[in-house]
Coordinates of C-alpha atoms and ligand atoms in Angstrom, one line a residue:
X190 CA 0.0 0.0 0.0
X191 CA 3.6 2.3 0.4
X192 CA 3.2 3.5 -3.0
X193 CA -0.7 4.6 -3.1
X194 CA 0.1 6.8 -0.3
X195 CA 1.9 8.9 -1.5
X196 CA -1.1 9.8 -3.7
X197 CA -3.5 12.5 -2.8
X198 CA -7.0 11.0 -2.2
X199 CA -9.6 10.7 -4.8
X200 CA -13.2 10.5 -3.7
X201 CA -15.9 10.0 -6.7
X202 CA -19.4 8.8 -6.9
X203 CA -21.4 7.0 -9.3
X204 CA -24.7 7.0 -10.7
X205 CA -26.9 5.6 -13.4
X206 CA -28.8 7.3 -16.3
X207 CA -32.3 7.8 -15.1
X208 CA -35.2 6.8 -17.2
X209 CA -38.0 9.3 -15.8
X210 CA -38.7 12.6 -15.1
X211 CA -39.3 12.0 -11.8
X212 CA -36.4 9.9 -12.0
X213 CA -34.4 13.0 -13.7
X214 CA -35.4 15.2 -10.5
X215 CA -34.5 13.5 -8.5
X216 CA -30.8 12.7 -9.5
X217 CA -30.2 17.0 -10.1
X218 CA -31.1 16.7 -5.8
X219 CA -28.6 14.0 -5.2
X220 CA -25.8 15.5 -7.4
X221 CA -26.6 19.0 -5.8
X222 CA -26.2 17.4 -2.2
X223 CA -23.4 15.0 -3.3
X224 CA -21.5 17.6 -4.9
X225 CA -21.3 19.3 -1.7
X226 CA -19.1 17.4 -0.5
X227 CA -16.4 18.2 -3.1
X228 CA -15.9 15.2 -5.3
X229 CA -13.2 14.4 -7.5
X230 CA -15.4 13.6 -10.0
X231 CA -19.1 12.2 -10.5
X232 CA -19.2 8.8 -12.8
X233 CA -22.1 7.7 -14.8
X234 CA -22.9 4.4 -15.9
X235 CA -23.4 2.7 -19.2
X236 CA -25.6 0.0 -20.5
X237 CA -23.1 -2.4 -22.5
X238 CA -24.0 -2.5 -26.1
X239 CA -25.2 1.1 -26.3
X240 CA -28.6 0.8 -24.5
X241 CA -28.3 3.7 -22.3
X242 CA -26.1 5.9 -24.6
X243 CA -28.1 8.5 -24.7
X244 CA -29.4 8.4 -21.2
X245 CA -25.6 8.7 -20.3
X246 CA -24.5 11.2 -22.4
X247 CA -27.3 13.8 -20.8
X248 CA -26.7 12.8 -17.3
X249 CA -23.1 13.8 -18.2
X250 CA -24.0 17.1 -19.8
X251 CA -26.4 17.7 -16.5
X252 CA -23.5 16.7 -14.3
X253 CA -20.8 19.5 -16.0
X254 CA -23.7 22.3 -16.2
X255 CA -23.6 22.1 -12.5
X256 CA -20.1 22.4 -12.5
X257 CA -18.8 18.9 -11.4
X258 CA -16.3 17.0 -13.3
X259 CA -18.0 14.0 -15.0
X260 CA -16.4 10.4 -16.1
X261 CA -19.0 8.8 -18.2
X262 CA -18.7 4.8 -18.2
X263 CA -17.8 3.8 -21.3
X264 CA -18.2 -0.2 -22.5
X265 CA -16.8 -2.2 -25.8
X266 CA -18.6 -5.5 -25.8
X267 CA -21.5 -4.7 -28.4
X268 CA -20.3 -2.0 -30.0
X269 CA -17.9 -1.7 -33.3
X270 CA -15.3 0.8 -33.1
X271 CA -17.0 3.5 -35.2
X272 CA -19.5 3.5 -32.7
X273 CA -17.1 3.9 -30.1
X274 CA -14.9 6.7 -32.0
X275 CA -18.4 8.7 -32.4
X276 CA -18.8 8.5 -28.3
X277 CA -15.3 9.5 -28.0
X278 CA -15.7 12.3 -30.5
X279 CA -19.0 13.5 -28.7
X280 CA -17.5 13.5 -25.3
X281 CA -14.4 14.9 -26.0
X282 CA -16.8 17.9 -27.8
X283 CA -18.4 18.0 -24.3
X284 CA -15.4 19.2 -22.2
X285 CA -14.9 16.0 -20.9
X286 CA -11.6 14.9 -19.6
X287 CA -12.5 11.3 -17.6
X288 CA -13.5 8.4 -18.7
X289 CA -14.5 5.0 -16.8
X290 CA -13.8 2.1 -19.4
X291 CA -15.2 -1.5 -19.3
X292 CA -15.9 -4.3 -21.6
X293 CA -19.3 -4.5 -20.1
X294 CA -21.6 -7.0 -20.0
X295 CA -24.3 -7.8 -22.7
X296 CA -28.1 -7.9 -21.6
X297 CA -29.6 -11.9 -21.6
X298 CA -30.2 -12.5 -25.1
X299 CA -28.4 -10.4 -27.1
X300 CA -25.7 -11.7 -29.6
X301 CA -23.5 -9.4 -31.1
X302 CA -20.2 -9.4 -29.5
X303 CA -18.8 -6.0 -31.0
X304 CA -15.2 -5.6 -32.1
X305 CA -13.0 -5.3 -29.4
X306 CA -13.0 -8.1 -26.8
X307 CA -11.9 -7.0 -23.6
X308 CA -11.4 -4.0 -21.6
X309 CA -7.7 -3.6 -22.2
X310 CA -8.2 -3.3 -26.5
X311 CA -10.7 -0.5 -25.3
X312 CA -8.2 1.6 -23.4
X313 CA -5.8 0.4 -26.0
X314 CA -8.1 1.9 -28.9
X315 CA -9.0 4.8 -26.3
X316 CA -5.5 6.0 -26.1
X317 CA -4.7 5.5 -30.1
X318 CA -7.8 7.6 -31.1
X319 CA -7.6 10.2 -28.7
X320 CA -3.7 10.1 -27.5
X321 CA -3.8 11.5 -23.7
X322 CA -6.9 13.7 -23.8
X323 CA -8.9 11.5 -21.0
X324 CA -7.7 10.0 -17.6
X325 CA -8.4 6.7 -18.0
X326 CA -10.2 4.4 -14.8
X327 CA -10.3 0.4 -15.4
X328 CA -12.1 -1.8 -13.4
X329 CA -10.4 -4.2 -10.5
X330 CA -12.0 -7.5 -8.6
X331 CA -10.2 -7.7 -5.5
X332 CA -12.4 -10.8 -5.3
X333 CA -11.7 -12.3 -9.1
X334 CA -14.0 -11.5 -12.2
X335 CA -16.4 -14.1 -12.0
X336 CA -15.7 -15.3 -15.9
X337 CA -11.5 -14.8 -14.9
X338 CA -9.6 -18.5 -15.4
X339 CA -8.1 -17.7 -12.3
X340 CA -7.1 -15.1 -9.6
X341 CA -3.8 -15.2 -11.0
X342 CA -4.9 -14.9 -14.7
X343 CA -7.4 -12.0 -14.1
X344 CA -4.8 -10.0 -11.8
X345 CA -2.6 -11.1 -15.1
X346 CA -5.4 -9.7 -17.3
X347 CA -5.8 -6.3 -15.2
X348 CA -2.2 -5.6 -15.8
X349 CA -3.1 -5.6 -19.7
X350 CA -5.1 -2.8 -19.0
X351 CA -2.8 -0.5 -17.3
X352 CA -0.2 -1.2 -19.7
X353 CA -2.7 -0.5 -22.4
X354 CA -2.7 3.0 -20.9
X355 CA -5.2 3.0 -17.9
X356 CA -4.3 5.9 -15.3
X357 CA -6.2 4.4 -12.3
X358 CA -9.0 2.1 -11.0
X359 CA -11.7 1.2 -9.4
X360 CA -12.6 -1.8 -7.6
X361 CA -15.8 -3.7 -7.9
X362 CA -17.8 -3.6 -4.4
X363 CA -16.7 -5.9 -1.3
X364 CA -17.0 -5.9 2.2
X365 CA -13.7 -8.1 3.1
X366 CA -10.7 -5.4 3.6
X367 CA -8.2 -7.7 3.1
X368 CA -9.1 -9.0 -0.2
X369 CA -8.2 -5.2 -1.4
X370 CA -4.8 -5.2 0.3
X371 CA -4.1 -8.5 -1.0
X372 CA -5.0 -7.2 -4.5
X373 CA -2.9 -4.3 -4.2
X374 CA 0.0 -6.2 -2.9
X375 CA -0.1 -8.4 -6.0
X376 CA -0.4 -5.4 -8.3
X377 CA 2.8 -3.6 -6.6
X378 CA 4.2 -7.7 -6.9
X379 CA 3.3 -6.9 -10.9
X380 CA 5.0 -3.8 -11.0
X381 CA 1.8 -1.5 -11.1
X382 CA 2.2 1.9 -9.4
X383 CA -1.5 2.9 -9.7
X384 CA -3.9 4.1 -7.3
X385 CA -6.3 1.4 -6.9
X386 CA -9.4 2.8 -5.0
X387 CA -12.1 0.9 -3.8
X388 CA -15.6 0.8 -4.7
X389 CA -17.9 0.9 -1.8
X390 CA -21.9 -0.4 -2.0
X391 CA -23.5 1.0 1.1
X392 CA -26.0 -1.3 2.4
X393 CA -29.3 -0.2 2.6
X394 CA -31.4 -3.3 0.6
X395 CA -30.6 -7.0 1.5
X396 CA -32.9 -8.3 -1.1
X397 CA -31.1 -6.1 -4.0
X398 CA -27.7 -6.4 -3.0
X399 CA -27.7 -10.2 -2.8
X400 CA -29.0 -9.5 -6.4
X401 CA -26.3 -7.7 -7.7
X402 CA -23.9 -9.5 -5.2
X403 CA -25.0 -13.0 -7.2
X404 CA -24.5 -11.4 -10.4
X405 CA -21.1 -9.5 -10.0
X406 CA -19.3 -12.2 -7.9
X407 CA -18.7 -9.7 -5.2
X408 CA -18.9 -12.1 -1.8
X409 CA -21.3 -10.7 1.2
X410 CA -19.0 -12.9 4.2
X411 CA -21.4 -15.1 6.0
X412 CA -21.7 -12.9 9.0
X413 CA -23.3 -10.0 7.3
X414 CA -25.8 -11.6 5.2
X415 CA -27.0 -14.0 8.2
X416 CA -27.5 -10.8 9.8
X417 CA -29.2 -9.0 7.6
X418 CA -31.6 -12.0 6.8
X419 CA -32.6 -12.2 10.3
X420 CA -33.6 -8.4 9.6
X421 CA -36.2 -9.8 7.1
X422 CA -38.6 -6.8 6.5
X423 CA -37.2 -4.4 9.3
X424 CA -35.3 -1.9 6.7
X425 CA -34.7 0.2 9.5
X426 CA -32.5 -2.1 11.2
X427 CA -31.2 -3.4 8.0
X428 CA -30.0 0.2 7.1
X429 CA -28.8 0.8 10.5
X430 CA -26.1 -2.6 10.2
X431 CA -25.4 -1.3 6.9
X432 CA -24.2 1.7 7.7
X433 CA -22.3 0.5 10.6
X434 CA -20.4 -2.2 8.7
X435 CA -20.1 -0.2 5.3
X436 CA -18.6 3.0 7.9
X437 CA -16.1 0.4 9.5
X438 CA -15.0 -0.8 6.2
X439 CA -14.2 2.7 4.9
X440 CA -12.8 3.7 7.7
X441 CA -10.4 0.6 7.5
X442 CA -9.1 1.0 3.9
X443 CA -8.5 4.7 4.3
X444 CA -6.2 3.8 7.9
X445 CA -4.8 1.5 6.0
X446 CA -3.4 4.2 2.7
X447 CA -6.6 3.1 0.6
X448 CA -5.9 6.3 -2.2
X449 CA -9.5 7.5 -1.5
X450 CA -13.1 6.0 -2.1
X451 CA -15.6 5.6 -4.6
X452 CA -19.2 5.4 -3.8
X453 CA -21.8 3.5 -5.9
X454 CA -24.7 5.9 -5.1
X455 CA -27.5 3.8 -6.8
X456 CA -28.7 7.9 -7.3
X457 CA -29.0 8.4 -3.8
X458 CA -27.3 11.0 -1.6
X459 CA -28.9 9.4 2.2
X460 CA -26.4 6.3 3.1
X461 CA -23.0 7.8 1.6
X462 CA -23.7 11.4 2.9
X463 CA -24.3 9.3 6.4
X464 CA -20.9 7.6 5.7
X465 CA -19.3 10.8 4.7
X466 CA -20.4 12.5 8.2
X467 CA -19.3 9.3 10.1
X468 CA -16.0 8.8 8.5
X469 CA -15.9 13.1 8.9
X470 CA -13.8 13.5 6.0
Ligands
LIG258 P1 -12.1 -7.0 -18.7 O1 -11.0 -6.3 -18.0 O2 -12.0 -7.1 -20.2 O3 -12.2 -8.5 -18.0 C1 -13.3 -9.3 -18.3 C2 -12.9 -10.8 -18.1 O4 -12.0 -11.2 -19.2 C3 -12.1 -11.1 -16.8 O5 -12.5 -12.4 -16.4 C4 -10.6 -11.0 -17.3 O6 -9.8 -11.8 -16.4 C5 -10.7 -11.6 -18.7 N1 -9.8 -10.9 -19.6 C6 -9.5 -9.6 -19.6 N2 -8.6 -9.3 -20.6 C7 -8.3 -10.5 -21.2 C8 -7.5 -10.9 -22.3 N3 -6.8 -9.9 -23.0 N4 -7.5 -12.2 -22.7 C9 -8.2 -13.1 -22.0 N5 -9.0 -12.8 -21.0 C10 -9.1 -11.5 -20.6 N6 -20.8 -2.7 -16.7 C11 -21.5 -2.0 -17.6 O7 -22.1 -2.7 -18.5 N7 -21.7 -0.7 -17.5 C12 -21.0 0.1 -16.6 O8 -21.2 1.3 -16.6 C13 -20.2 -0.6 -15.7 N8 -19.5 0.1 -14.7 C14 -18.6 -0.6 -13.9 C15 -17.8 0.2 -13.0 C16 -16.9 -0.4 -12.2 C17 -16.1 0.4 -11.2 C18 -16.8 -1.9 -12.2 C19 -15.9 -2.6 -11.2 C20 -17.6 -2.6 -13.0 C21 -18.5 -2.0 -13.9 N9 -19.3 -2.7 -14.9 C22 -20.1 -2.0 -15.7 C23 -19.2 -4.2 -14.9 C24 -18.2 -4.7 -15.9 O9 -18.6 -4.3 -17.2 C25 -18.2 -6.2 -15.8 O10 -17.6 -6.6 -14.6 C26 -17.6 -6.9 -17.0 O11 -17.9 -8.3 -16.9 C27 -16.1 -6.9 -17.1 O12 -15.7 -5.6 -17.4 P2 -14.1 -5.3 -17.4 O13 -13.9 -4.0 -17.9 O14 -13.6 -5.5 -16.0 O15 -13.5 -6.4 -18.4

């Protein structure tokens, strides 16, 4: 962890493009209460194959007209590389300067692969078509991609990406600290000097997050999810463990030289504004 920190701290949160009005109005509230608390930058997701392209590039423009920095998400798998050169060309029109990129995963159902495989062609073809115009973020699995061969072929695999060009990254969610300083051990081992910063879920929804949780790989230990079943419809009680556990974690990877945080909002400002307060950062 020596070399992270040295690094001055990057704190960023993350939302998704809404689909409503209501929805809309509500995210311009969250960024407005968010962006009070100074972020680095404000990242915005992206459905893979294109199906929220639009959705993304407005929340992006909504984002920079109230002065934050914006890193729209940015995924290859579905998409050829015209397609990709026109979002490029679009942002980089924009003002933008960050970008989060991914291979993404394609929706159930859908076939068409695109043209570049993985994340590290993208960064690859990010870098050729744009030179050093955009920081670069990659994703990291402390825990292993769940598709990876192994752990030592994905960590393999996320050294592609910063040798493709990648500036930093951003870990998928866990709630095990020392799966991240084992990670970032084996990426100094590799000869990455990155900052690695780690992607925090608050828990505030046990049915939703063993959702996602199932579908990302990202492990909730034993001791939090018996928990918070035995919580079973009291969401106050649920939200009030979260919070606890989700503070002690931060608190953790930042004592321990974690280069800053990065908070997956789900669009709302409640659980990581608590967090902020706790941690009083
Ligand atoms: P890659 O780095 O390409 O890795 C994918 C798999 O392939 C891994 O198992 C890896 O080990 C393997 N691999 C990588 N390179 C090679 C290679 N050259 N040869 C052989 N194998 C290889 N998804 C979205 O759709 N939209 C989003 O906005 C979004 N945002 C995210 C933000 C963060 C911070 C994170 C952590 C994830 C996000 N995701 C998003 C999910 C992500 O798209 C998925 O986890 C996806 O399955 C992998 O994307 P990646 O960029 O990590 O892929």
């Amino acid at each position: 962890m020596e070399s992270q920190k040295k690094l001055s701290r990057t704190f960023s949160f993350e939302f998704y493009p809404p689909k409503t009005a209501e929805g809309r109005g509500s995210l311009a509230q969250t960024c407005a209460q968010l962006g009070q608390l100074g972020p680095r930058f404000m990242s915005v997701t992206f459905g893979a194959g294109g199906s929220t392209r639009e959705g993304t590039f407005e929340t992006v423009r909504e984002i920079m007209a109230h002065g934050f920095d914006a890193a729209p998400h940015i995924s290859c798998v579905g998409s050829s590389r015209d397609q990709l050169r026109q979002i490029l060309r679009s942002y980089m029109a924009l003002g933008v300067r960050h970008l989060v990129a991914l291979r993404g995963d394609l929706p159930s159902g859908a076939v068409a692969a695109g043209e570049l495989r993985y994340a590290n062609e993208l960064v690859e073809f990010i870098r050729a078509e744009t030179g050093s115009h955009f920081h670069i973020e990659v994703a990291a699995y402390p825990e292993t991609h769940p598709q990876a061969k192994s752990a030592a072929a994905d960590r393999i695999n996320f050294r592609r990406k910063v040798f493709a060009g990648a500036n930093s990254a951003i870990t998928q969610y866990f709630y095990n600290a020392d799966s991240y300083f084992r990670f970032v051990e084996d990426c100094e081992d590799l000869g990455l000097d990155i900052a690695i910063v780690p992607g925090i879920m608050p828990i505030t929804n046990f049915k939703q997050l063993a959702r996602f949780s199932d579908a990302c790989g990202a492990e909730i230990p034993r001791w939090i999810r018996r928990r918070l079943e035995d919580y079973g419809e009291d969401l106050e009680a649920i939200r009030a463990f979260g919070l606890d556990v989700t503070t002690e974690l931060c608190d953790r990877l930042l004592a321990a030289g974690a280069p800053g945080l990065h908070f997956y909002t789900l669009n709302r400002a409640g659980p990581t504004n608590t967090i902020w307060e706790r941690l009083a950062l």
